[in-house]
Structure formats: structure tokens, C-alpha cells
PDB file of C-alpha atoms in Angstrom:
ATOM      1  CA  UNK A 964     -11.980 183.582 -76.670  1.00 39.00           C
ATOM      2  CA  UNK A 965     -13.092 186.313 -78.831  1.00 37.00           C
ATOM      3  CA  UNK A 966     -13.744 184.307 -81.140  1.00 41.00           C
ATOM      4  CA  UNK A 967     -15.935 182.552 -79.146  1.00 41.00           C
ATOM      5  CA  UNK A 968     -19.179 184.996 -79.719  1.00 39.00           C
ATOM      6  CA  UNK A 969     -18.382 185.053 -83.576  1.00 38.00           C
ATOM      7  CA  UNK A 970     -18.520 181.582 -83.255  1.00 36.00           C
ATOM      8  CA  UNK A 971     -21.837 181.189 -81.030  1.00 37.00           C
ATOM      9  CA  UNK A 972     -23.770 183.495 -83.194  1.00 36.00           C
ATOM     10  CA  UNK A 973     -22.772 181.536 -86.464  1.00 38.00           C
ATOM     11  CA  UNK A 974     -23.725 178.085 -84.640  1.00 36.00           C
ATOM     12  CA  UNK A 975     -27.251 179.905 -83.802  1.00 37.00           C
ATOM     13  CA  UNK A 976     -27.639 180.824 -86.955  1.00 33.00           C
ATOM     14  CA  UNK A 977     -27.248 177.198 -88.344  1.00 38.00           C
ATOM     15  CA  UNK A 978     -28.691 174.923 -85.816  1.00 35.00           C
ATOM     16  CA  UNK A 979     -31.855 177.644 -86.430  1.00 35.00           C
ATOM     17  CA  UNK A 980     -31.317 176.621 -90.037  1.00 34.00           C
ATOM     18  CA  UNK A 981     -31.131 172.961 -89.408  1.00 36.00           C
ATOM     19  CA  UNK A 982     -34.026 172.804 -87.331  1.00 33.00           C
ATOM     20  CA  UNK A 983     -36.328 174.697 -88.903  1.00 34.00           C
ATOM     21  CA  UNK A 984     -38.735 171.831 -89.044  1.00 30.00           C
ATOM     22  CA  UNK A 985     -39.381 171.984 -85.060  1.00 29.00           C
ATOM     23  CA  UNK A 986     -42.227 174.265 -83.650  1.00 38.00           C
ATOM     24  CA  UNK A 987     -42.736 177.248 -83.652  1.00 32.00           C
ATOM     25  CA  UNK A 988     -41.388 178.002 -80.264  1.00 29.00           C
ATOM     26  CA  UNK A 989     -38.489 176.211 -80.147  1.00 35.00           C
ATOM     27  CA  UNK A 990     -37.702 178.675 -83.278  1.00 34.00           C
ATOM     28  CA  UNK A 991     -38.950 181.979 -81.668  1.00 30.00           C
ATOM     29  CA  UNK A 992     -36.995 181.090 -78.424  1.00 30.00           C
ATOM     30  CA  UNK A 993     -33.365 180.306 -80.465  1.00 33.00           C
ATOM     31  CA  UNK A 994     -34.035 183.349 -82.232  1.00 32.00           C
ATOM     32  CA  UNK A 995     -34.635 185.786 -79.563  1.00 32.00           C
ATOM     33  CA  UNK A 996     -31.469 183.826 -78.020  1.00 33.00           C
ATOM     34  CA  UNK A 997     -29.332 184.698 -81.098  1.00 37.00           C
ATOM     35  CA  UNK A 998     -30.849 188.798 -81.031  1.00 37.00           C
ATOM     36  CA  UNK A 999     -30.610 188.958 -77.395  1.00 36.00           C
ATOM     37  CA  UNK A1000     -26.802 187.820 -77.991  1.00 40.00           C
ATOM     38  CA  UNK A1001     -25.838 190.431 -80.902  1.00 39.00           C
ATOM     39  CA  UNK A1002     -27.068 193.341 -79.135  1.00 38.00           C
ATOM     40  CA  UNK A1003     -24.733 192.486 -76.423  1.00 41.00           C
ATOM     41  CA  UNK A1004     -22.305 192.616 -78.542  1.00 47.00           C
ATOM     42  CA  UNK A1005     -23.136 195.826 -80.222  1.00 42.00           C
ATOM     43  CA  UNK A1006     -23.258 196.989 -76.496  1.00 46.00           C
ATOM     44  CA  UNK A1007     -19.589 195.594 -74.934  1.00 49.00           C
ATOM     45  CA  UNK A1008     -17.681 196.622 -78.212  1.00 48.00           C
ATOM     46  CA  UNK A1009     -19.027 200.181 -78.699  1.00 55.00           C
ATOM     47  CA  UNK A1010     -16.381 201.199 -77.733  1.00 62.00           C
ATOM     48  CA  UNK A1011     -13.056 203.574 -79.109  1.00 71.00           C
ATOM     49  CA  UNK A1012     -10.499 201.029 -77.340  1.00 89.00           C
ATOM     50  CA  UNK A1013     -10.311 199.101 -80.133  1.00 94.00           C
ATOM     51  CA  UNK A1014      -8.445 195.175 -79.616  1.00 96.00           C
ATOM     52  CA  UNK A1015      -5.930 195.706 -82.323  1.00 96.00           C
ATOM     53  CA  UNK A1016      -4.596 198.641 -80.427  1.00 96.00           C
ATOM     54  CA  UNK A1017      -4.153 197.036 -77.461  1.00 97.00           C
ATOM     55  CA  UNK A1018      -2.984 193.521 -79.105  1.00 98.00           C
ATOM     56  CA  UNK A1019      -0.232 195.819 -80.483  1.00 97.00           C
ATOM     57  CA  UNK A1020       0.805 197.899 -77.543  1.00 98.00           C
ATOM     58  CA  UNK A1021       1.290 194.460 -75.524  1.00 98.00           C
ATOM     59  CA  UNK A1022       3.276 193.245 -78.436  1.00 98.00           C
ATOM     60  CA  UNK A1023       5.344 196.316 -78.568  1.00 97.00           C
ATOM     61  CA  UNK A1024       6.433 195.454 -74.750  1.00 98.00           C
ATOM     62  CA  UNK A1025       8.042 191.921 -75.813  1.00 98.00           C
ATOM     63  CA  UNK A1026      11.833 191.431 -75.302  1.00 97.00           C
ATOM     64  CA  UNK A1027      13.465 188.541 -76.599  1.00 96.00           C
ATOM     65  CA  UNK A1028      15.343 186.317 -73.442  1.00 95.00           C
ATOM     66  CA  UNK A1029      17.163 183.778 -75.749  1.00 87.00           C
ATOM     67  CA  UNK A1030      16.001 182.159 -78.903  1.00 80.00           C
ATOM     68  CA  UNK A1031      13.178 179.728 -76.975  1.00 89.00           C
ATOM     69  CA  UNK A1032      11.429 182.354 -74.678  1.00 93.00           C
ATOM     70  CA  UNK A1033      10.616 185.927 -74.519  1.00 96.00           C
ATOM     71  CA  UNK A1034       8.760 188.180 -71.850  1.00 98.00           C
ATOM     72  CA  UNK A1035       6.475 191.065 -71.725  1.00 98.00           C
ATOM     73  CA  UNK A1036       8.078 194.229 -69.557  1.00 98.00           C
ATOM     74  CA  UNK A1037       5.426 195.633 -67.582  1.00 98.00           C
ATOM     75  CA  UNK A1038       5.303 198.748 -69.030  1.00 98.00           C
ATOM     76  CA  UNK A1039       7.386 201.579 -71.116  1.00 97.00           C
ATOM     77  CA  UNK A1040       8.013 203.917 -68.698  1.00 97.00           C
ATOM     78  CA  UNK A1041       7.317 203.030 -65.084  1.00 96.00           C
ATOM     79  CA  UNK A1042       8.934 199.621 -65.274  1.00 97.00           C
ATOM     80  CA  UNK A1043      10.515 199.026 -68.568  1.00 97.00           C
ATOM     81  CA  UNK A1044      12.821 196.508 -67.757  1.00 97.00           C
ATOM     82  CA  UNK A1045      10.513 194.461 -65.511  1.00 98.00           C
ATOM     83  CA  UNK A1046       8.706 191.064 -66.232  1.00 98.00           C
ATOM     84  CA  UNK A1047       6.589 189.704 -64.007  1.00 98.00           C
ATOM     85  CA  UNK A1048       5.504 186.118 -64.147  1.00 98.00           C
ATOM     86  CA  UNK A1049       1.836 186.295 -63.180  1.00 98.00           C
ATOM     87  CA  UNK A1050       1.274 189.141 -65.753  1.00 98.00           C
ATOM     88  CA  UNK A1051       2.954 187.793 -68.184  1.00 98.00           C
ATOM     89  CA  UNK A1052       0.380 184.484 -67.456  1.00 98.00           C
ATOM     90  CA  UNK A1053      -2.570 186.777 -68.304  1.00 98.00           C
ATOM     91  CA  UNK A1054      -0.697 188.190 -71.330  1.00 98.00           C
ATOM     92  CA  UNK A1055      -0.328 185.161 -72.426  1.00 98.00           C
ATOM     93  CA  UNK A1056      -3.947 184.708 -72.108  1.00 97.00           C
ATOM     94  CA  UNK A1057      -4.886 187.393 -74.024  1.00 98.00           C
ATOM     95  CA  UNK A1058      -2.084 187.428 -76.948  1.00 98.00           C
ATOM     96  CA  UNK A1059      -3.557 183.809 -77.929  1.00 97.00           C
ATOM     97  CA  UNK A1060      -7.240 183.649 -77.360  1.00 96.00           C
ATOM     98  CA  UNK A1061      -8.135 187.639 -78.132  1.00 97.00           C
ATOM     99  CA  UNK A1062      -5.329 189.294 -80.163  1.00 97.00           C
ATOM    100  CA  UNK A1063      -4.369 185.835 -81.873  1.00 97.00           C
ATOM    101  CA  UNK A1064      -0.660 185.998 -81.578  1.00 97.00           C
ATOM    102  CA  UNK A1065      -0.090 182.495 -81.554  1.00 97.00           C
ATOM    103  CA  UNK A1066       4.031 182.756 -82.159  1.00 96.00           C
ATOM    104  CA  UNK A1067       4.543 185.715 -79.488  1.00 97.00           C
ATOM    105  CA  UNK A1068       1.991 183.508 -76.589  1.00 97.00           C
ATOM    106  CA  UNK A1069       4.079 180.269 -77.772  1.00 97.00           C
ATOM    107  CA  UNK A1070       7.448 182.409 -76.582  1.00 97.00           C
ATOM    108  CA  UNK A1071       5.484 183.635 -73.472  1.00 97.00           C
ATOM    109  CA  UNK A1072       4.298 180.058 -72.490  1.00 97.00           C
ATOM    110  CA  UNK A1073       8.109 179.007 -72.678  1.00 97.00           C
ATOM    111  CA  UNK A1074       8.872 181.541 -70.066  1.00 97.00           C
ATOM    112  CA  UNK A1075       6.529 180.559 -68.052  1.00 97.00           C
ATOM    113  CA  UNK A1076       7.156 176.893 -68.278  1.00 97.00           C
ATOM    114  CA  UNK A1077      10.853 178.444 -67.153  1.00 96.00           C
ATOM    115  CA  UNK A1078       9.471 180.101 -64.248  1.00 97.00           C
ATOM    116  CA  UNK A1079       6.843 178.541 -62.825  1.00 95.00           C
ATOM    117  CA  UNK A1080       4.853 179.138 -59.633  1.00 95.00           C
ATOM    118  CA  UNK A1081       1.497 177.620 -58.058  1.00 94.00           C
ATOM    119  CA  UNK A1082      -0.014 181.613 -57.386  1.00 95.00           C
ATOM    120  CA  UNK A1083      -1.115 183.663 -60.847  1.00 95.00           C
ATOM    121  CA  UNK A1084      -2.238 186.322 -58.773  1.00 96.00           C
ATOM    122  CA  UNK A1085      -6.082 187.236 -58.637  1.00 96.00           C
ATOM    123  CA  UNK A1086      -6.123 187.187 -62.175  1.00 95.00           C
ATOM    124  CA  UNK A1087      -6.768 183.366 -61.407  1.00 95.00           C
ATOM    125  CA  UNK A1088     -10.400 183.998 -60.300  1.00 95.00           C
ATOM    126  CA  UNK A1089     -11.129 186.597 -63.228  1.00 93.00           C
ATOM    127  CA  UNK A1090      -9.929 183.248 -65.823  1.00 93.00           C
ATOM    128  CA  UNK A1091     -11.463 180.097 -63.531  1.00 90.00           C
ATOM    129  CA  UNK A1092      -8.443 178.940 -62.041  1.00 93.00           C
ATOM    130  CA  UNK A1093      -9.100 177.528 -58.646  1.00 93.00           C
ATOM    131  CA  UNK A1094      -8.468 179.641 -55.824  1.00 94.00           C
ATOM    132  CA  UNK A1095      -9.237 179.597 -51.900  1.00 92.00           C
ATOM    133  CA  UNK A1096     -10.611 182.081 -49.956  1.00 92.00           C
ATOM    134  CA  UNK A1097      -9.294 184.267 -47.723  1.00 94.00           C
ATOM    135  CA  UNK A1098      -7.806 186.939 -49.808  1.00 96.00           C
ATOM    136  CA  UNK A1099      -4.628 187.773 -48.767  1.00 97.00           C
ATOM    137  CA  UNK A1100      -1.772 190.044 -49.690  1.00 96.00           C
ATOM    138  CA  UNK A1101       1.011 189.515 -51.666  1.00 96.00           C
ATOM    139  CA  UNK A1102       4.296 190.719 -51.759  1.00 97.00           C
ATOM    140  CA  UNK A1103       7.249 190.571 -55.081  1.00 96.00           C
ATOM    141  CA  UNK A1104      10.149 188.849 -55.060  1.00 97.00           C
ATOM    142  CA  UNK A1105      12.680 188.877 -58.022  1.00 98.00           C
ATOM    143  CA  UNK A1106      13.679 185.763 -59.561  1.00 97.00           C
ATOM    144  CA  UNK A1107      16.282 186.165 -61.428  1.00 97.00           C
ATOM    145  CA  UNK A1108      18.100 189.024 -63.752  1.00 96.00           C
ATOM    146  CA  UNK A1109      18.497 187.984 -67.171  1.00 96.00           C
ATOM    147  CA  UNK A1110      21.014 190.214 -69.384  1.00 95.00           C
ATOM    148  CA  UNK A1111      19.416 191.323 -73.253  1.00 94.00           C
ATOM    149  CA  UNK A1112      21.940 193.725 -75.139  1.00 90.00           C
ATOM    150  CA  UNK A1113      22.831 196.479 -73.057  1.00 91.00           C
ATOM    151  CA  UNK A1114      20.052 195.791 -70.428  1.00 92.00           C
ATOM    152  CA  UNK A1115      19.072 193.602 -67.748  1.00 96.00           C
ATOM    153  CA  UNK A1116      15.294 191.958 -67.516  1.00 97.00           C
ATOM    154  CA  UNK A1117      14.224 191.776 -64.391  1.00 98.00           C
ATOM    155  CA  UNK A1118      12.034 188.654 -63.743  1.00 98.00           C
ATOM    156  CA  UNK A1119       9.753 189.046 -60.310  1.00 98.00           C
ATOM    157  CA  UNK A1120       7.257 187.095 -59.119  1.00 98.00           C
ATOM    158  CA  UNK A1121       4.606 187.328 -56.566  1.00 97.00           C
ATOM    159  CA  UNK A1122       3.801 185.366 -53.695  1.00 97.00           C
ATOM    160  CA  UNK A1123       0.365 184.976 -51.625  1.00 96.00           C
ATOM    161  CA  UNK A1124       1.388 185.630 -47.884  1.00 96.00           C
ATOM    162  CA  UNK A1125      -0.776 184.545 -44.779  1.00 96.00           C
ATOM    163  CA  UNK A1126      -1.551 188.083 -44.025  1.00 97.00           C
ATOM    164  CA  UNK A1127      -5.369 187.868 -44.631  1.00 97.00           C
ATOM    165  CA  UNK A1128      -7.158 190.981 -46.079  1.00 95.00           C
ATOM    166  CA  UNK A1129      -9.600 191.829 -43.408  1.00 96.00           C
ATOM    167  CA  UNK A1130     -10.485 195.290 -44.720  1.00 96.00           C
ATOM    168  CA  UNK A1131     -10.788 194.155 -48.423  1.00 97.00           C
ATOM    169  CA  UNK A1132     -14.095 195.517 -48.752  1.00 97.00           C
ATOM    170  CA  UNK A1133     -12.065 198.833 -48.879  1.00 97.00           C
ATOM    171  CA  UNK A1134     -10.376 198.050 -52.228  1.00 98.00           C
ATOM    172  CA  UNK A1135     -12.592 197.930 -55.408  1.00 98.00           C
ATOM    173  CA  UNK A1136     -10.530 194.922 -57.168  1.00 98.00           C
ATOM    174  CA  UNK A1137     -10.539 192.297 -54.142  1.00 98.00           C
ATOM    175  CA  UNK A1138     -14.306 193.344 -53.633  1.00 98.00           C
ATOM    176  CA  UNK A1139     -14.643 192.623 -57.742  1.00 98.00           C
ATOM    177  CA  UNK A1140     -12.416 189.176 -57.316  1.00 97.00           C
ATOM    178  CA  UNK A1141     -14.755 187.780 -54.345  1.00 97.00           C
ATOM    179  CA  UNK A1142     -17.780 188.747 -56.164  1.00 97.00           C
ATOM    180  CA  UNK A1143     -16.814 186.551 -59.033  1.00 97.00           C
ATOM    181  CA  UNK A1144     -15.414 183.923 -57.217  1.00 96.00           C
ATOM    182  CA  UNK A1145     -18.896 184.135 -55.124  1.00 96.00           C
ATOM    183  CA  UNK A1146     -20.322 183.814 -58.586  1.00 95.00           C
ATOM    184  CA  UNK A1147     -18.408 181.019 -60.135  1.00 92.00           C
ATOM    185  CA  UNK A1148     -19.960 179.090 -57.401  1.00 93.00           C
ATOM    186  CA  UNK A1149     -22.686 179.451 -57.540  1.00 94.00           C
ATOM    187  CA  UNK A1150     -23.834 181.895 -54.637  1.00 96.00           C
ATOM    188  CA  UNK A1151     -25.510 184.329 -56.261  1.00 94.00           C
ATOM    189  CA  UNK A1152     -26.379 186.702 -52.571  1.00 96.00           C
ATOM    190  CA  UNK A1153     -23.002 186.927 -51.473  1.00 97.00           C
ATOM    191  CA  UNK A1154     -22.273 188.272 -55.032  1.00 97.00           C
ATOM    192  CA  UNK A1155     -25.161 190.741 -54.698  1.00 97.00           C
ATOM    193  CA  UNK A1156     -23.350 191.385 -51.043  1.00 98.00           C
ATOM    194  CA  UNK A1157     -20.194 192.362 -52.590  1.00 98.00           C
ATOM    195  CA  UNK A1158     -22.019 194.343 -55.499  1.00 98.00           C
ATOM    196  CA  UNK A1159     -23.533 196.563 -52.888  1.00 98.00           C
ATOM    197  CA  UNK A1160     -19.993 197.127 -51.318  1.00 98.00           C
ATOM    198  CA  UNK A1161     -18.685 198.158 -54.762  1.00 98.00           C
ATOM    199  CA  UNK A1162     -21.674 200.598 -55.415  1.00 98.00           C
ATOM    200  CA  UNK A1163     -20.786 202.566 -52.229  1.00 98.00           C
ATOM    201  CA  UNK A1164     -16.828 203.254 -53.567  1.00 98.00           C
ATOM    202  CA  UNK A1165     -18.198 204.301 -57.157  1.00 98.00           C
ATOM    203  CA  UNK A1166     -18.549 208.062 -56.843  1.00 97.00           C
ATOM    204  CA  UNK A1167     -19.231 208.892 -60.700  1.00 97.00           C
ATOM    205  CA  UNK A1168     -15.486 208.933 -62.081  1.00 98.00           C
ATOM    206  CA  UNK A1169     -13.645 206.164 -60.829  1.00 98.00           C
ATOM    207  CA  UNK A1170     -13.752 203.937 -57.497  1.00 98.00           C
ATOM    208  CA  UNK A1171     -12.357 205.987 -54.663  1.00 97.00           C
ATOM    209  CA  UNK A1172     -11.330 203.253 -52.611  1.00 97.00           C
ATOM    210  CA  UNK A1173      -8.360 202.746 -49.863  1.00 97.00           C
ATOM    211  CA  UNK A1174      -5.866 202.702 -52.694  1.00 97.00           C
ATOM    212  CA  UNK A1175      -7.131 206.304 -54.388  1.00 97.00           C
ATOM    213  CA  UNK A1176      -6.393 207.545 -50.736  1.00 93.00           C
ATOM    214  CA  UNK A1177      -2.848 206.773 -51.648  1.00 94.00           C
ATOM    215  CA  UNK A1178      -2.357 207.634 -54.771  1.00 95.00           C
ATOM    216  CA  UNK A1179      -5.196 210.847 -55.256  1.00 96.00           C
ATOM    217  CA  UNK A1180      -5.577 208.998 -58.562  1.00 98.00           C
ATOM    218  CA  UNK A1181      -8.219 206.158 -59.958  1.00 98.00           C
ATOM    219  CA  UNK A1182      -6.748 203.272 -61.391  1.00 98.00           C
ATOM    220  CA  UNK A1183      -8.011 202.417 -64.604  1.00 98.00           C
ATOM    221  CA  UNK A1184      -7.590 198.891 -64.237  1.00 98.00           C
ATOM    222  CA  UNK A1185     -10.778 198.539 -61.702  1.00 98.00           C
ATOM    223  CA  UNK A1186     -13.167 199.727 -64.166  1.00 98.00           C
ATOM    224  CA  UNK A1187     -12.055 197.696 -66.514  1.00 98.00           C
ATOM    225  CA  UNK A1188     -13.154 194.731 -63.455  1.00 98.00           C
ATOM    226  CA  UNK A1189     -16.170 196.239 -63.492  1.00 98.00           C
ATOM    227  CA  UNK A1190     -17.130 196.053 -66.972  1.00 98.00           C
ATOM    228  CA  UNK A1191     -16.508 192.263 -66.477  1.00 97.00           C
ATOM    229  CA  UNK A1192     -18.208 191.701 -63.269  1.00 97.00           C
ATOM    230  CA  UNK A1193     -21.394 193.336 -64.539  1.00 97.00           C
ATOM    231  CA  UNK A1194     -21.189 191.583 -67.954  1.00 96.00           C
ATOM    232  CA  UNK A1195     -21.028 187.991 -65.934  1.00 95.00           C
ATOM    233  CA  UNK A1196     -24.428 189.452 -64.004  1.00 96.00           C
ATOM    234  CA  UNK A1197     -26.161 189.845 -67.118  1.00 94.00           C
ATOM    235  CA  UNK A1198     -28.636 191.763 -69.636  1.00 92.00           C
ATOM    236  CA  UNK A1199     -29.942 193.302 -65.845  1.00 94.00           C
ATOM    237  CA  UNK A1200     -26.446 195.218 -65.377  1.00 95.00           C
ATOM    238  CA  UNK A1201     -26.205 196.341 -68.798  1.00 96.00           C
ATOM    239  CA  UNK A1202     -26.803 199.782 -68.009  1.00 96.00           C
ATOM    240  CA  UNK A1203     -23.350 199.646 -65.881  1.00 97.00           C
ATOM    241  CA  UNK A1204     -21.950 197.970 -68.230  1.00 97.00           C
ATOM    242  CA  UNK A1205     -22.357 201.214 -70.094  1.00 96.00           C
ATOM    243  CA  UNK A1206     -21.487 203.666 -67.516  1.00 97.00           C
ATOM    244  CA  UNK A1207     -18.043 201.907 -67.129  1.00 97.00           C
ATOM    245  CA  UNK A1208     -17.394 201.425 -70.818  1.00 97.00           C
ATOM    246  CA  UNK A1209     -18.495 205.540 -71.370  1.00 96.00           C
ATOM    247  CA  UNK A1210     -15.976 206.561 -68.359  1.00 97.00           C
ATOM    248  CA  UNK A1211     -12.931 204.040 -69.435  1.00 97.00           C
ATOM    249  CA  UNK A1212     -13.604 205.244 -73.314  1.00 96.00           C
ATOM    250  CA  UNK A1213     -13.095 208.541 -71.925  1.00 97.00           C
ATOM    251  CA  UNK A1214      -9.534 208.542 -70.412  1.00 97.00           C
ATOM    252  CA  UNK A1215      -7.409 210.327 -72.686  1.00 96.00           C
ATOM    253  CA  UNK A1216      -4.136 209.408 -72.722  1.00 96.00           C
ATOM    254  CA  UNK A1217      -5.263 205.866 -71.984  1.00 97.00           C
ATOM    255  CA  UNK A1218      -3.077 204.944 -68.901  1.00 97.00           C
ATOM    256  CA  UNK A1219      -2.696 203.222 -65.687  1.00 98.00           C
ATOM    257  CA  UNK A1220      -3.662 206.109 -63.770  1.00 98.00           C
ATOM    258  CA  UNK A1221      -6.328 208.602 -64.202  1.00 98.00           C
ATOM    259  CA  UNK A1222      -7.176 212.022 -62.364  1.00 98.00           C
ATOM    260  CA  UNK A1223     -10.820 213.360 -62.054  1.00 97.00           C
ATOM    261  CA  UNK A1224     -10.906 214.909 -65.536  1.00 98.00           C
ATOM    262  CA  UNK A1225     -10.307 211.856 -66.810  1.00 98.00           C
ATOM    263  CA  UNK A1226      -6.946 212.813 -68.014  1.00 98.00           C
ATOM    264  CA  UNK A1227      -4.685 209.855 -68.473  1.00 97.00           C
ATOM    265  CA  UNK A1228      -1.716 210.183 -65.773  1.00 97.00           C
ATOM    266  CA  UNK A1229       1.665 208.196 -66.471  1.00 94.00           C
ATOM    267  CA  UNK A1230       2.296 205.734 -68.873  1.00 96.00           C
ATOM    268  CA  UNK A1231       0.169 201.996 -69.767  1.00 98.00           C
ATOM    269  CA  UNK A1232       0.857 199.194 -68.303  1.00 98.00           C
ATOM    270  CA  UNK A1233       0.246 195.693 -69.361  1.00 98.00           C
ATOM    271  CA  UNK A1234      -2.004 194.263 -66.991  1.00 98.00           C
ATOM    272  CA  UNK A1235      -4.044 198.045 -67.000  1.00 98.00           C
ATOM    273  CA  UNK A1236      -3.977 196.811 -70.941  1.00 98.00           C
ATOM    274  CA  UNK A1237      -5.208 193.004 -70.231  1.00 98.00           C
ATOM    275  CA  UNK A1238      -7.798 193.284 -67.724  1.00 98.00           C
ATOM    276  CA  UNK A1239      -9.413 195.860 -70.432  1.00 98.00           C
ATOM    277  CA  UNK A1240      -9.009 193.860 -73.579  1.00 97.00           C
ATOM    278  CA  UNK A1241     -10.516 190.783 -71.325  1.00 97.00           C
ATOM    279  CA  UNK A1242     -13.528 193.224 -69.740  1.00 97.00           C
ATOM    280  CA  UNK A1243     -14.346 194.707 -73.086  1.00 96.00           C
ATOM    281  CA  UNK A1244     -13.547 191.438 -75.793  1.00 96.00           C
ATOM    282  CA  UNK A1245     -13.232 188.283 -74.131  1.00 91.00           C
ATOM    283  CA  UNK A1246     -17.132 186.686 -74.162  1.00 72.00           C
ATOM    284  CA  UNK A1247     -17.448 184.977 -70.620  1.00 61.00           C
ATOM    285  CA  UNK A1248     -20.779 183.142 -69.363  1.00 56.00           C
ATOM    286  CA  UNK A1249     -20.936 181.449 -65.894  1.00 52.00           C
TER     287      UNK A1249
END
């Protein structure tokens, strides 16, 4: 889907080319369309995160199952022998339609034609797979244990329980999900409603929600939601759009986990790495 905006602006630039004999305003209004669209552009990828770096980090994660399929391990350090199936959906995601790794998503799919389930997680809202409200928890389960060399691959999955989130408006990435889900159809106040909610947890680093409490560290991942949600709200929110991109450009090491200096803390992991590629590449309009 990064190609998408490529794409757009060069089928601007021609249809403004092949219909040059229409009025005048017809032309001034497809060519303030086509400006208004580059500068967005210039805006989401200013940024020192560039794709191919994180196209080849999630690449670097791959191990080989058997000849047919192949999984990405959640991350180097933390969980290194680890594949879960709903990330690895949203890898797949991005490895084909962003980083263009057609042969490494085609090994991915396999695996997930292998092991499939009927939840991807939240990330089903954030690509416009249906999902029902309420949010509720989930909880991991491992599927199987695969041998590779020396090693064993652990494949887990997740699955949605019935324990409904009542206090989601305490975590910054439920509060994110509902507001695009609240978007997608088409109720534009309860997205402002859940915008509001996310302003309060932003305190000028990171989003200092229920999970922060736990961990005394911001998780990268929820700015990287951020970035997204604003950029579905529009040219309005572009001015968050750039707060978010400034702070997540800022984390040095780039990692999961982040402390107020904005020092990276622990290693990457691949959905920290997806949900950024998607908030700062993937061109989305609702």
C-alpha cells in the first residue's frame, strides 16, 4: 500500500493532463488536490525511520519451518524463538504491500493458512477487518512447537475472551482501536470522544496510561497508533501528526520500550516494528 500514494499522485497528474480541456475549476480544484496530497507526504515521511530499515529488520527475524512455510520470531532478544500467529498476519501485511517482499509474505501466508484462527488481534480494526465491539482481553495459548536445527519455534496464538474491557479508556491502544473503529463507521463524535480520552494520557513523552504504571516505561508501539489515528483525521491533526513523528524519530536505540529520555530500553520487536512502518508508510483514507 505504499505504493498506493506514488500511484495516486501519478494518476492526478495524468487525469489533470487528460482533462485539461474542462474549466478552469475543475483544474484548480484537482490541482490543489494533487499539492494538498504531496505535502502530506513530505510531512508523514520526514522522518529518520526509514522503510528499508525496518523491511530488513523484520526480514532478519524469519526462520525457515520446512521448505513451504516460514515464520517471523517476535523479536531477537525478548522472545527469539516465538511466533505468534496474529503478528505474523500483520507482518505479512506489511512485508507485501510496504517493504515488497513478495517471496518472504508468500512463506508467511503458508503459515498462516497452517494455523489459522477467526481473531487477528486488534490489528484487525487498524487494517478493516470486521470486528465487534466490546473490547475484550485476550489471553496466549501455544499451538504447537515446531523443531528448526538446534531450536524449537514456538507457535502461540491469541484468543479474544469474554472478559470485557470496562476500563479501556485507561490504555492508549484500545482507546486508539475504538476511535478508528468509531471512524470506519462512520461516527465521527464518538471518535472525537475517544480523541479527548487519548489527549488526557499524552503527557509530552509518551502515553502514561494503565500499562506505563506497570512497566515505568512508554511503549513505543502507541505512538506509532497515534501517528495513524491522526493521519485518518486529516490535514486538521497534522500538527500531531508531527509531534508523534518528532518524539518516535527521537528514541534512540529504536525499541519496544522507551524511558523518559527517550532512550530506547530492550530490544525491537516485530509488531513495535509493523504498527510503525504502517503509521509512518502505509497511505490510508476512510
Amino acid at each position: 500500500m505504499i505504493r498506493a500514494k506514488s500511484l495516486i499522485a501519478l494518476l492526478t497528474i495524468s487525469l489533470i493532463v487528460s482533462i485539461a480541456y474542462i474549466d478552469t475549476v475543475h483544474m484548480l480544484s484537482a490541482t490543489y488536490a494533487f499539492r494538498h496530497r504531496v505535502a502530506r507526504k513530505a510531512l508523514i515521511t520526514n522522518t529518520s525511520l526509514s522503510l528499508q530499515s525496518i523491511c530488513k529488520f523484520l526480514s532478519a527475524q524469519f526462520v525457515m519451518l520446512n521448505d513451504c512455510l516460514g515464520c517471523l520470531r517476535e523479536s531477537p532478544i525478548i522472545e527469539p524463538n516465538t511466533c505468534y500467529i496474529q503478528t505474523n498476519w500483520l507482518c505479512m501485511h506489511v512485508l507485501k504491500y510496504l517493504c515488497g517482499y513478495d517471496e518472504l509474505a508468500n512463506y508467511i501466508e503458508r503459515f498462516l493458512d497452517r494455523f489459522i484462527v477467526d481473531f487477528y488481534d486488534y490489528y484487525q480494526i487498524l487494517l478493516g477487518k470486521p470486528f465487534s465491539l466490546p473490547l475484550t482481553t485476550v489471553k496466549q495459548v501455544i499451538v504447537e512447537s515446531i523443531n528448526v536445527g538446534e531450536n524449537k519455534i514456538i507457535i502461540k496464538k491469541l484468543l479474544r475472551t469474554n472478559e470485557v474491557y470496562y476500563d479501556y479508556d485507561k490504555y492508549a491502544n484500545l482507546i486508539i482501536y475504538k476511535a478508528i473503529l468509531n471512524l470506519r463507521y462512520g461516527d465521527k463524535e464518538s471518535t472525537m470522544s475517544e480523541v479527548e480520552k487519548l489527549k488526557r494520557l499524552f503527557d509530552g513523552t509518551g502515553f502514561r496510561d494503565l500499562s506505563y504504571k506497570s512497566l515505568h516505561k512508554y511503549e513505543t508501539y502507541k505512538l506509532a497508533l497515534a501517528i495513524y489515528l491522526y493521519r485518518l483525521l486529516g490535514r486538521d491533526y497534522d500538527a500531531y501528526v508531527r509531534r508523534y513523528v518528532k518524539l518516535i524519530n527521537s528514541i534512540k536505540p529504536f525499541a519496544t520500550l522507551y524511558d523518559e529520555r527517550l532512550n530506547g530500553v530492550g530490544d525491537l520487536n516485530i509488531e513495535t516494528a509493523c504498527l510503525t512502518a504502517i503509521a509512518l508508510y502505509e497511505i490510508k483514507d476512510m
